[in-house]
Short mmCIF file of C-alpha atoms in Angstrom, two decimals:
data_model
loop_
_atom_site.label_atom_id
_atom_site.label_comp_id
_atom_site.label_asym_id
_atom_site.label_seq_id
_atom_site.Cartn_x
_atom_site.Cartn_y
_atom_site.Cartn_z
CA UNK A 233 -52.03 59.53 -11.64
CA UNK A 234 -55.18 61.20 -11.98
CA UNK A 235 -58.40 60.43 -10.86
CA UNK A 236 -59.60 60.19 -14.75
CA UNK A 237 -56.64 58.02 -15.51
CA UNK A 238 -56.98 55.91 -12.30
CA UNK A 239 -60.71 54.95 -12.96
CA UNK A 240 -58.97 53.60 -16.88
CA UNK A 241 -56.22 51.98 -15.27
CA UNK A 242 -57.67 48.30 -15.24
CA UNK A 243 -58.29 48.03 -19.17
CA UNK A 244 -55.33 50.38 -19.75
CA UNK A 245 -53.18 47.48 -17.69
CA UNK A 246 -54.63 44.68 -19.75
CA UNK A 247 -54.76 46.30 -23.13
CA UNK A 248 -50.79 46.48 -22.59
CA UNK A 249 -49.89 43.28 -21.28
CA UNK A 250 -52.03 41.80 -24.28
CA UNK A 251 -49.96 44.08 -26.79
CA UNK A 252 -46.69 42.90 -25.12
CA UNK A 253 -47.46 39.09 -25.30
CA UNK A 254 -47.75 40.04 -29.09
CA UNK A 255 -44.79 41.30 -29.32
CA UNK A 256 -43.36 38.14 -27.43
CA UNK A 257 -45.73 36.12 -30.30
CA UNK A 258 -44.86 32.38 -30.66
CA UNK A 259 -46.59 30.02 -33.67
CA UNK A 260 -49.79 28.72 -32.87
CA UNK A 261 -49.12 25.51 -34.32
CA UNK A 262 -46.05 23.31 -34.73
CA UNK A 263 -44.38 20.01 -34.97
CA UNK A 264 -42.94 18.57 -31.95
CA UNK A 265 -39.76 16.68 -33.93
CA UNK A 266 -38.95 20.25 -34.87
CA UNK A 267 -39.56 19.81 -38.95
CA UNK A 268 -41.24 22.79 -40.27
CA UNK A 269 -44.65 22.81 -41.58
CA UNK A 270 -46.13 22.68 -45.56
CA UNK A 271 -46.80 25.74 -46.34
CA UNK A 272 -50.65 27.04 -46.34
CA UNK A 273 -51.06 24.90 -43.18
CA UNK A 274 -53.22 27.17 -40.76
CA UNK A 275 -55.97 27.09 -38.02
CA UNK A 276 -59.12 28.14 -39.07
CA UNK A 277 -61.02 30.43 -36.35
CA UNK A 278 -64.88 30.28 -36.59
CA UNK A 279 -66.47 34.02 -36.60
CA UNK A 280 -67.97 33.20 -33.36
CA UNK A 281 -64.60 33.03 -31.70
CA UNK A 282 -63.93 36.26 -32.92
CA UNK A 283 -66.82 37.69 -31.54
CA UNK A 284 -66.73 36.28 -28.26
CA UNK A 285 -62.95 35.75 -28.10
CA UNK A 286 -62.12 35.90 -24.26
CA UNK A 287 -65.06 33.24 -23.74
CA UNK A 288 -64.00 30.80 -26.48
CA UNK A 289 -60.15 31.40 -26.39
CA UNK A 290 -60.00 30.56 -22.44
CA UNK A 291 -62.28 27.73 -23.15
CA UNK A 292 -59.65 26.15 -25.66
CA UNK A 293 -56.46 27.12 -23.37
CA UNK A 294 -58.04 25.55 -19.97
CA UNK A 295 -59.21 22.36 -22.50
CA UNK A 296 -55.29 22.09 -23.80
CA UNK A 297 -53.95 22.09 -20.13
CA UNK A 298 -52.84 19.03 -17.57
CA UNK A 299 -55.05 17.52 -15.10
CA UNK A 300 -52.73 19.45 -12.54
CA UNK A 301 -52.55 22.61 -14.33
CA UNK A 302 -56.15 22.78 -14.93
CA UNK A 303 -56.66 21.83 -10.86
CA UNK A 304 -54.13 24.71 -10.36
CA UNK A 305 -55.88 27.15 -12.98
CA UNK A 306 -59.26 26.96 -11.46
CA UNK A 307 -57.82 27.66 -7.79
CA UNK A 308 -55.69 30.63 -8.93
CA UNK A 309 -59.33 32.41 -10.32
CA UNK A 310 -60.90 31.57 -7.55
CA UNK A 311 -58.21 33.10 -5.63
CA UNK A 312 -57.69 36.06 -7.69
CA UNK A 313 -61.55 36.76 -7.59
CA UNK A 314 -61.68 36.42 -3.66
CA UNK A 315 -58.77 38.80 -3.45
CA UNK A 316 -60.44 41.33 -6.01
CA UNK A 317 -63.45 40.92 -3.61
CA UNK A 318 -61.83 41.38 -0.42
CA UNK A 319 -60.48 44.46 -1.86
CA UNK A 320 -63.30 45.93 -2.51
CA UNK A 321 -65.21 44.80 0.71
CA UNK A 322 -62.27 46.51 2.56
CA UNK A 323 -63.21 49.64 0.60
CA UNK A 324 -67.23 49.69 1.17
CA UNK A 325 -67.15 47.03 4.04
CA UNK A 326 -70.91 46.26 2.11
CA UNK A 327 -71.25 41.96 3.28
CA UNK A 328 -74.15 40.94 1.88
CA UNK A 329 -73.40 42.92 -1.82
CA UNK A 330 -70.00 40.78 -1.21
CA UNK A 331 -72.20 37.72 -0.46
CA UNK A 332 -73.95 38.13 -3.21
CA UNK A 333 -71.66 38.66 -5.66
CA UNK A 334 -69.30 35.40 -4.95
CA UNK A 335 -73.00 33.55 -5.52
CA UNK A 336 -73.35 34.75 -8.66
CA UNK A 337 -69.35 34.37 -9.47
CA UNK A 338 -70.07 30.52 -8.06
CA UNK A 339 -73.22 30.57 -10.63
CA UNK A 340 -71.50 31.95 -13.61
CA UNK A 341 -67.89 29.63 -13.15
CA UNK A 342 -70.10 26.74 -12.88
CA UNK A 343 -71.87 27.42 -16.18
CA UNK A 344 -68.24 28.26 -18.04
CA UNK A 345 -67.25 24.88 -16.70
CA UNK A 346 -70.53 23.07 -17.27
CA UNK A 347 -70.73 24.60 -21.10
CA UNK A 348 -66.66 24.05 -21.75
CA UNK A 349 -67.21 20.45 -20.97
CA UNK A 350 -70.39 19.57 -23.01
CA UNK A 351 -71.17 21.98 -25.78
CA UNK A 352 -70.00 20.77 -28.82
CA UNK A 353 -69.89 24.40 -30.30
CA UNK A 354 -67.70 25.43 -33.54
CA UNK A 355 -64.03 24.18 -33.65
CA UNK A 356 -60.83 25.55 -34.83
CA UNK A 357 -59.77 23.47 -37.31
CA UNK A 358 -56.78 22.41 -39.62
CA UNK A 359 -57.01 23.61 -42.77
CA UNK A 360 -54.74 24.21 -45.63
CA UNK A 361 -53.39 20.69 -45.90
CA UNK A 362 -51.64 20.40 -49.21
CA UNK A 363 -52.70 17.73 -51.92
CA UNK A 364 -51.71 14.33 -51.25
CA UNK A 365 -51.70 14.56 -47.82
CA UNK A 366 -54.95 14.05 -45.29
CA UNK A 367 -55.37 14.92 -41.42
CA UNK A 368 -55.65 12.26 -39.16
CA UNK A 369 -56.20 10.88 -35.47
CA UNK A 370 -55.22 8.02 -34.33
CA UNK A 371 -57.10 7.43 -30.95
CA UNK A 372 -60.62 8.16 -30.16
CA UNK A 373 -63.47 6.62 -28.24
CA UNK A 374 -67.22 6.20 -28.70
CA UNK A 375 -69.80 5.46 -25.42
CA UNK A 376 -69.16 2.03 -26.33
CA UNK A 377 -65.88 2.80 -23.93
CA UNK A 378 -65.95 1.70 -20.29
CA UNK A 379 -64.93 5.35 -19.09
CA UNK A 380 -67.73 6.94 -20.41
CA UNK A 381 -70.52 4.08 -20.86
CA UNK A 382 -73.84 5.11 -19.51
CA UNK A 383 -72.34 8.63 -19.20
CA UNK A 384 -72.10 9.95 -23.01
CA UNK A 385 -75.23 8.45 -24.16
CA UNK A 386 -75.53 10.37 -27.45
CA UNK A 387 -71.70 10.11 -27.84
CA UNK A 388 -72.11 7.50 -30.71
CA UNK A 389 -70.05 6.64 -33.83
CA UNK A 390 -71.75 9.54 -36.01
CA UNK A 391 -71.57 11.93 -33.18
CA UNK A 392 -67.06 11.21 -33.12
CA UNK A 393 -67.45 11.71 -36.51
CA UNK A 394 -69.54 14.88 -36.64
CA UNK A 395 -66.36 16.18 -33.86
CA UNK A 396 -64.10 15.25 -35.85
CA UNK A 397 -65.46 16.88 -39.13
CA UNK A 398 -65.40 20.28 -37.31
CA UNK A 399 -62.00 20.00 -36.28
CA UNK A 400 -60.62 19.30 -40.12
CA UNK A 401 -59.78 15.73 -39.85
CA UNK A 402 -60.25 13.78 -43.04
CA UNK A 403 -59.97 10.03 -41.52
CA UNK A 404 -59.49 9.06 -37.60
CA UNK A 405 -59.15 5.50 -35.71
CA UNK A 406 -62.07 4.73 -33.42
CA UNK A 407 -60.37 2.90 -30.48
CA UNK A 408 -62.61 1.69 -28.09
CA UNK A 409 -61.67 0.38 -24.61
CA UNK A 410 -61.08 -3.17 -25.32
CA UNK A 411 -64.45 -3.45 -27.19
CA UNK A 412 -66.04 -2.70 -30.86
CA UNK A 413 -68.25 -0.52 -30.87
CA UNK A 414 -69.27 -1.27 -34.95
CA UNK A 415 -68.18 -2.32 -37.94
CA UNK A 416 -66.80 1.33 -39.68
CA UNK A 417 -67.41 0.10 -42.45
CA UNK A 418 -71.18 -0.09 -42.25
CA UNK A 419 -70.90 3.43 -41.42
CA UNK A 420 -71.90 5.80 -44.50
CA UNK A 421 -69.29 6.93 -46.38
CA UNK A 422 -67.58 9.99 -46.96
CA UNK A 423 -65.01 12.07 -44.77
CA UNK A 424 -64.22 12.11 -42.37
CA UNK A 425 -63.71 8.14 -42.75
CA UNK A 426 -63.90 5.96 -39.70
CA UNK A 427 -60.56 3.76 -39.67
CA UNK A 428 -61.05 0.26 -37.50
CA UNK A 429 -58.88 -0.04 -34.31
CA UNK A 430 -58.84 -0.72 -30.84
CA UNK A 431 -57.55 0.31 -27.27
CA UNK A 432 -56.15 -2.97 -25.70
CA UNK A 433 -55.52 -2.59 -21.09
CA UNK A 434 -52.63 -4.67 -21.08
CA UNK A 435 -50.27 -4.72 -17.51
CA UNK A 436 -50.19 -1.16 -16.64
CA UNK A 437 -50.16 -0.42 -20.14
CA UNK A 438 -52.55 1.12 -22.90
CA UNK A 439 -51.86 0.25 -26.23
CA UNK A 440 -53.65 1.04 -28.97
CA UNK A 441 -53.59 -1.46 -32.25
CA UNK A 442 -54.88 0.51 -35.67
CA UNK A 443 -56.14 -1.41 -38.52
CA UNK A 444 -57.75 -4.56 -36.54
CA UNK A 445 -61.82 -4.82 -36.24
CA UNK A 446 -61.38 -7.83 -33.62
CA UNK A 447 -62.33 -7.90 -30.41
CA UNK A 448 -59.17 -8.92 -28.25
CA UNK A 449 -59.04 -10.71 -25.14
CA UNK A 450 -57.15 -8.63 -22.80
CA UNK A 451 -56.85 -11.25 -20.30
CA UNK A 452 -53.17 -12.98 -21.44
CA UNK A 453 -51.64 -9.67 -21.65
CA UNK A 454 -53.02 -8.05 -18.55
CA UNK A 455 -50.66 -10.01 -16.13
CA UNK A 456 -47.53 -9.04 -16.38
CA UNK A 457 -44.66 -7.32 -18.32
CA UNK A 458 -44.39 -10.59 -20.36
CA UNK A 459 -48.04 -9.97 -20.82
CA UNK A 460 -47.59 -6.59 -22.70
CA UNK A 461 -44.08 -7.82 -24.88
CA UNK A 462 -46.76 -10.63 -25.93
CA UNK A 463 -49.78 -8.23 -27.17
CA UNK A 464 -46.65 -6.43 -29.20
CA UNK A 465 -45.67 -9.62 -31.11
CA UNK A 466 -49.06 -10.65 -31.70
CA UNK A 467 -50.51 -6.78 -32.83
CA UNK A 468 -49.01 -7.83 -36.43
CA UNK A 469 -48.66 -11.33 -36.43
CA UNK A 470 -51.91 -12.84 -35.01
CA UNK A 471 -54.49 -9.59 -35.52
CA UNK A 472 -52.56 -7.71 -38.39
CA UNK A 473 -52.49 -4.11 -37.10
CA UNK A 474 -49.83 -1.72 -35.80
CA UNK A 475 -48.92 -0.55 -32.17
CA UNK A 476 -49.12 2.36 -30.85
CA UNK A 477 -48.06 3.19 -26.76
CA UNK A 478 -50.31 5.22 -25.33
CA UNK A 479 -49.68 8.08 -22.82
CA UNK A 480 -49.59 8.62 -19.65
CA UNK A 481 -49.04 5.18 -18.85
CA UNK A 482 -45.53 4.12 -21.02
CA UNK A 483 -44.41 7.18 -19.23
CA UNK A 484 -45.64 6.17 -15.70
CA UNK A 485 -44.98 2.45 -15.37
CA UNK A 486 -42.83 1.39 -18.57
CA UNK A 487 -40.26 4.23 -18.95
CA UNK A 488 -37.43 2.21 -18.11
CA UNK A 489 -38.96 -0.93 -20.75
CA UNK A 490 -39.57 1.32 -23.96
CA UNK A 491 -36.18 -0.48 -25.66
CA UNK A 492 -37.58 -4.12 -25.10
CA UNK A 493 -41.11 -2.65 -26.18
CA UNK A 494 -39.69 -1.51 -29.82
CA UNK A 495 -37.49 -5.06 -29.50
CA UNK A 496 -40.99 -6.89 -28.83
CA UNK A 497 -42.57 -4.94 -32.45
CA UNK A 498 -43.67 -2.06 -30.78
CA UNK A 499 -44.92 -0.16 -34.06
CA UNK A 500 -45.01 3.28 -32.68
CA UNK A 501 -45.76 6.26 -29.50
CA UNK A 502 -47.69 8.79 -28.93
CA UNK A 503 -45.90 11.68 -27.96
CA UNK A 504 -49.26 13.90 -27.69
CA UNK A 505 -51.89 13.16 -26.22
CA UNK A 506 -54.55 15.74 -25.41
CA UNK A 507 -56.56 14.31 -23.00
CA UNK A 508 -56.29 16.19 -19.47
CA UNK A 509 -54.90 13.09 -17.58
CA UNK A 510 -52.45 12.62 -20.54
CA UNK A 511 -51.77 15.92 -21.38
CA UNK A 512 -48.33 16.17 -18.83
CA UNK A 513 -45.53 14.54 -20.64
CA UNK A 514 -42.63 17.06 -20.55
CA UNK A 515 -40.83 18.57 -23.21
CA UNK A 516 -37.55 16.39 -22.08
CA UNK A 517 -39.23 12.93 -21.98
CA UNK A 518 -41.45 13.63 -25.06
CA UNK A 519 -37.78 14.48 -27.11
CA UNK A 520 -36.02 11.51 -25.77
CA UNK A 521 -39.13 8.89 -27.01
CA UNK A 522 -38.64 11.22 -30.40
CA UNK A 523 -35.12 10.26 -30.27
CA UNK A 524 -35.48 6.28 -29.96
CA UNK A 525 -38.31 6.53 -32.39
CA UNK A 526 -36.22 7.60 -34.98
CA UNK A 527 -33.47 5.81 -34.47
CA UNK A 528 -35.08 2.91 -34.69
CA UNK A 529 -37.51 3.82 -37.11
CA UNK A 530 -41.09 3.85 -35.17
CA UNK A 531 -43.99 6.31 -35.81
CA UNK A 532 -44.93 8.99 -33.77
CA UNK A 533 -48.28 10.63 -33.70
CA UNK A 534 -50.46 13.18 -31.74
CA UNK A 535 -53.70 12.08 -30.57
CA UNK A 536 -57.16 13.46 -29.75
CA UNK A 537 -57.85 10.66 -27.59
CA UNK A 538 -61.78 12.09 -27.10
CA UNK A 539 -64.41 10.48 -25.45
CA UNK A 540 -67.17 12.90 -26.19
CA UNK A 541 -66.23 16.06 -23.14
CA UNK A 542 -65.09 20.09 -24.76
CA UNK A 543 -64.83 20.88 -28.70
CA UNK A 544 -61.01 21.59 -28.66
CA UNK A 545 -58.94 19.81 -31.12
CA UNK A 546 -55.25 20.25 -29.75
CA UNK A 547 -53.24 18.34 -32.08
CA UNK A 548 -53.55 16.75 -35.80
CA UNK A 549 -51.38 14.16 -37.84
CA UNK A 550 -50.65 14.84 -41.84
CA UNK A 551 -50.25 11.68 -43.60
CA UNK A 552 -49.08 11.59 -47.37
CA UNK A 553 -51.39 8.95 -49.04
CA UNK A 554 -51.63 8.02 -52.99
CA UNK A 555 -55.55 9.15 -52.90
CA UNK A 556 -54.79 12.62 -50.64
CA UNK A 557 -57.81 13.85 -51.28
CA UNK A 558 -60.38 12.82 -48.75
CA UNK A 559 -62.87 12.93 -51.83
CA UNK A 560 -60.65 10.19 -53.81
CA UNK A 561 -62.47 7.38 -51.08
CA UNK A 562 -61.58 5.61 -48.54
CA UNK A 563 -58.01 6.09 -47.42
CA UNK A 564 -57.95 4.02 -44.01
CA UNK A 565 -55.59 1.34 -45.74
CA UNK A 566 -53.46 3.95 -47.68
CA UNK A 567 -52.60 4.99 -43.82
CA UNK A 568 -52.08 1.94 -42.91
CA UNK A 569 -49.96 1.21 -45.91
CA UNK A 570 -47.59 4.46 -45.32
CA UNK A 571 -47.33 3.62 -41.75
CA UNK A 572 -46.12 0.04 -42.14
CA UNK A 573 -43.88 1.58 -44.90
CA UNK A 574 -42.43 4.88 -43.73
CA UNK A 575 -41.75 3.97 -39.85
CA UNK A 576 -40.54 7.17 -38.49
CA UNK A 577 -41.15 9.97 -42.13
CA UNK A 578 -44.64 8.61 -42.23
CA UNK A 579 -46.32 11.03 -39.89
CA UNK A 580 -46.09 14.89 -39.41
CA UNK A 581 -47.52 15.56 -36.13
CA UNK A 582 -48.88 19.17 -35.86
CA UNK A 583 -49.70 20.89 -32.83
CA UNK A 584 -51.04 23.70 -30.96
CA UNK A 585 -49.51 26.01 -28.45
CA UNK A 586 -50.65 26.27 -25.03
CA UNK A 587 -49.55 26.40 -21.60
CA UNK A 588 -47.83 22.88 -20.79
CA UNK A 589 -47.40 20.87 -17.79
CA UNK A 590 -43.58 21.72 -17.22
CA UNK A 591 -43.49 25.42 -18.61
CA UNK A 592 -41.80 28.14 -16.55
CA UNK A 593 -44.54 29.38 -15.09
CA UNK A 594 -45.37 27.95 -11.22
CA UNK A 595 -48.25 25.98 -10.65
CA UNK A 596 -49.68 28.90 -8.56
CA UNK A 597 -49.57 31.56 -11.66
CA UNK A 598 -51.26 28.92 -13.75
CA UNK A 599 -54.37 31.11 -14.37
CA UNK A 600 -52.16 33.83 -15.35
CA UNK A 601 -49.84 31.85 -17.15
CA UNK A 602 -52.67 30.12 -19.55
CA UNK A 603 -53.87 34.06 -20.16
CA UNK A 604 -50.59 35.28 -21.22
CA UNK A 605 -49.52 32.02 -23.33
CA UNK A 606 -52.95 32.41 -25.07
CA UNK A 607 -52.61 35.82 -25.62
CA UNK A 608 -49.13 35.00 -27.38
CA UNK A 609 -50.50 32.54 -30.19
CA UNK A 610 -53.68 34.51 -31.12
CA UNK A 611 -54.11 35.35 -34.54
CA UNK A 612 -55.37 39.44 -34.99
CA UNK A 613 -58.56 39.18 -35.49
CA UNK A 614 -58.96 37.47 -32.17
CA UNK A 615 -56.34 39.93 -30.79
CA UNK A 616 -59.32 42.64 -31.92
CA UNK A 617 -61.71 40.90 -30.36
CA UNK A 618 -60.37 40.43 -26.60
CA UNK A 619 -59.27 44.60 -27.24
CA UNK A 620 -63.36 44.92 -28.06
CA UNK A 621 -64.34 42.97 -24.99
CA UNK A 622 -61.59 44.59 -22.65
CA UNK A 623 -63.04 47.91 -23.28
CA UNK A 624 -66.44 47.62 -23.78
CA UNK A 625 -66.57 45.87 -20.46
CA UNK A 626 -64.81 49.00 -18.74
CA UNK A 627 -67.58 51.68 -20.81
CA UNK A 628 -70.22 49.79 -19.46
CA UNK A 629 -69.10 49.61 -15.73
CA UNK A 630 -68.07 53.71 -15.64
CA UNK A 631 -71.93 53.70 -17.27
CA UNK A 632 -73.29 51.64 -14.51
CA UNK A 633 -71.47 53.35 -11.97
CA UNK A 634 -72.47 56.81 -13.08
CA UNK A 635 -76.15 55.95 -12.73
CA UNK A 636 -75.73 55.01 -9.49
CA UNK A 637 -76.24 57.84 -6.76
CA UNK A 638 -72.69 58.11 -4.35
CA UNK A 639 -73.37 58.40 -0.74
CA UNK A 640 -73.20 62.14 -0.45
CA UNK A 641 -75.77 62.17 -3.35
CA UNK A 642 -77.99 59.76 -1.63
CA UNK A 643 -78.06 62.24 1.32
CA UNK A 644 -78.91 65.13 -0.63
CA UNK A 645 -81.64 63.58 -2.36
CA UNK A 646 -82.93 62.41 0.71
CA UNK A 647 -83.00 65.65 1.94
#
């Protein structure tokens, strides 16, 4: 290789393994019980995306991973960085420039972190959604929750909404932590519409109940098994709304119970769930709960489950309704209706790709795995924007190292 060629080799390297995950492209969105989508339904990238697409697109992929990927995905930069940086030190043997530069890395990670976390910046968003249908969630939180009371001050009914709006949902279910935050339907309207609900801490369960504005006393169904198969009877019968199970913890503590839950009136499960904590279910299990929801008729949805961190909508729910279009009013009982009606048909769970909890790659090639499996569901334009990145960054550092003097030009200067 030449010496010309060598100093390209870096974006050369990159440019190529971006063009081959295109060539191994995959969807970027798609329904987990394997139906296909309506046609025209799409994600819609904001321009700023496009602009800055390595910033935003790694900010979506590390906000779509597992608690223990995203542990594992932060140590494998850090370790790829120190062993770019030893490297180099090896080459100059310069400490204090090396010193230096892991205090600004430490600077600059902390701010990606920092912003990922609590900017609420421009969404992708669902769009296309064909008439008669509306996007929905099912599970979200306001400060009013105990996890993030006194934490998410500003996060406040209007401020779920205002997520929600730029991520394309029509109607969602605020589901506070065993508490009401308001009355939805003091809330102004218009979409997206605030549906009532609730998150109920039963024994080592979380279950959510849609369509009730009570408060319910989680204290008889908080102390045992019993407990829970009792909060399932009485979600219909005593406060009128349907069940939902909520991940991670029917998967943790209640695998082995789901078949007496459904027997109990368990209305339905979430089989996505894109909180961090919730985000590891595998591919296996989440088929299997797919499996005894349809055969014995239960929903399944995909949840945002948000309490107010990131601006990264992972996964929607289409729901055909008789008023479809969010403009037609409120449509929080026409869900309701359709769930209570349909069982299993009445919700088309649409989601995006990313890199999951139990793909191929190890733990320890997380960070390279969530490049590469974002790299494979990027649409073109953001394709053309990494390409823009990837080589302006390598112009500017041949620029910045051409201004700078070498060490036999220092001496000759000094001279």
């Amino acid at each position: 290789m030449t010496p010309d060629l060598r100093r390209w080799a870096a974006p050369l390297s990159i440019t190529v393994a971006l063009l081959v995950a295109r060539v191994a492209s995959v969807p970027a969105i798609t329904d987990p019980t394997g139906a296909p989508l309506p046609t025209g339904v799409s994600l819609s990238t904001p321009w700023l995306h496009v602009i800055a697409a390595p910033l935003f697109t790694l900010w979506d992929g590390m906000s779509m991973l597992s608690m223990s990927r995203l542990e594992h995905c932060l140590l494998g930069f850090a370790g790829l960085y120190v062993l770019w940086r030893f490297i180099r030190w090896w080459q100059h043997r310069r400490v204090v420039r090396e010193l230096g530069y892991a205090a600004l890395a430490f600077v600059v990670s902390a701010l990606f972190i920092v912003a990922g976390a609590i900017w609420h910046r421009p969404m992708v968003a669902l769009t296309g959604v064909p008439g008669g249908m509306i996007a929905v969630d099912f599970h979200s939180h306001s400060n009013a929750s105990h996890d993030v009371e006194g934490i998410m001050r500003n996060w406040d009914v209007q401020a779920v909404r205002r997520w929600h709006a730029r991520a394309g949902f029509d109607a969602f279910f605020l589901t506070d932590h065993n508490t009401q935050n308001t009355n939805p339907r003091q809330i102004p309207p218009g979409a997206p519409y605030v549906c009532s609900g609730i998150e109920v801490s039963a024994w080592r369960a979380h279950v959510v109940l849609l369509g009730t504005s009570e408060v319910v006393d989680r204290g008889p169904y908080a102390q045992s098994l019993d407990g829970v198969l009792a909060l399932l009877r009485d979600a219909s019968a005593k406060f009128g709304a349907i069940s939902i199970a909520s991940i991670p913890e029917y998967e943790r503590n209640h695998w082995d119970n789901l078949e007496a839950w459904v027997a109990a009136g368990l209305g339905g499960f979430e089989i996505v769930n894109a909180s961090p904590k919730a985000n590891g279910l595998s591919r296996v299990r989440r088929d299997s709960v797919i499996a005894l929801a349809h055969r014995t008729d239960r929903i399944v949805v995909g949840v945002s489950d948000q309490h107010g961190w990131g601006a990264t909508s992972m996964v929607w729910n289409l729901v055909s309704v008789s008023n479809g279009s969010p403009r037609s009013g409120d449509p929080c009982a026409a869900i309701l209706g359709r769930l209570t009606s349909s069982g299993f048909q009445a919700v088309q769970v649409v989601e995006r790709h990313r890199l999951r909890a139990d793909s191929a790659w190890p733990t320890w090639l997380t960070a390279i795995g969530l490049v590469w499996e974002t790299w494979r569901a990027m649409s073109w334009p953001l394709v053309v924007g990494w390409l823009a990145w990837i080589w302006l960054a390598a112009v500017a550092v041949r620029l910045g190292r051409s201004l700078v003097p070498t060490h036999g030009e220092s001496s000759q200067l000094a001279v």
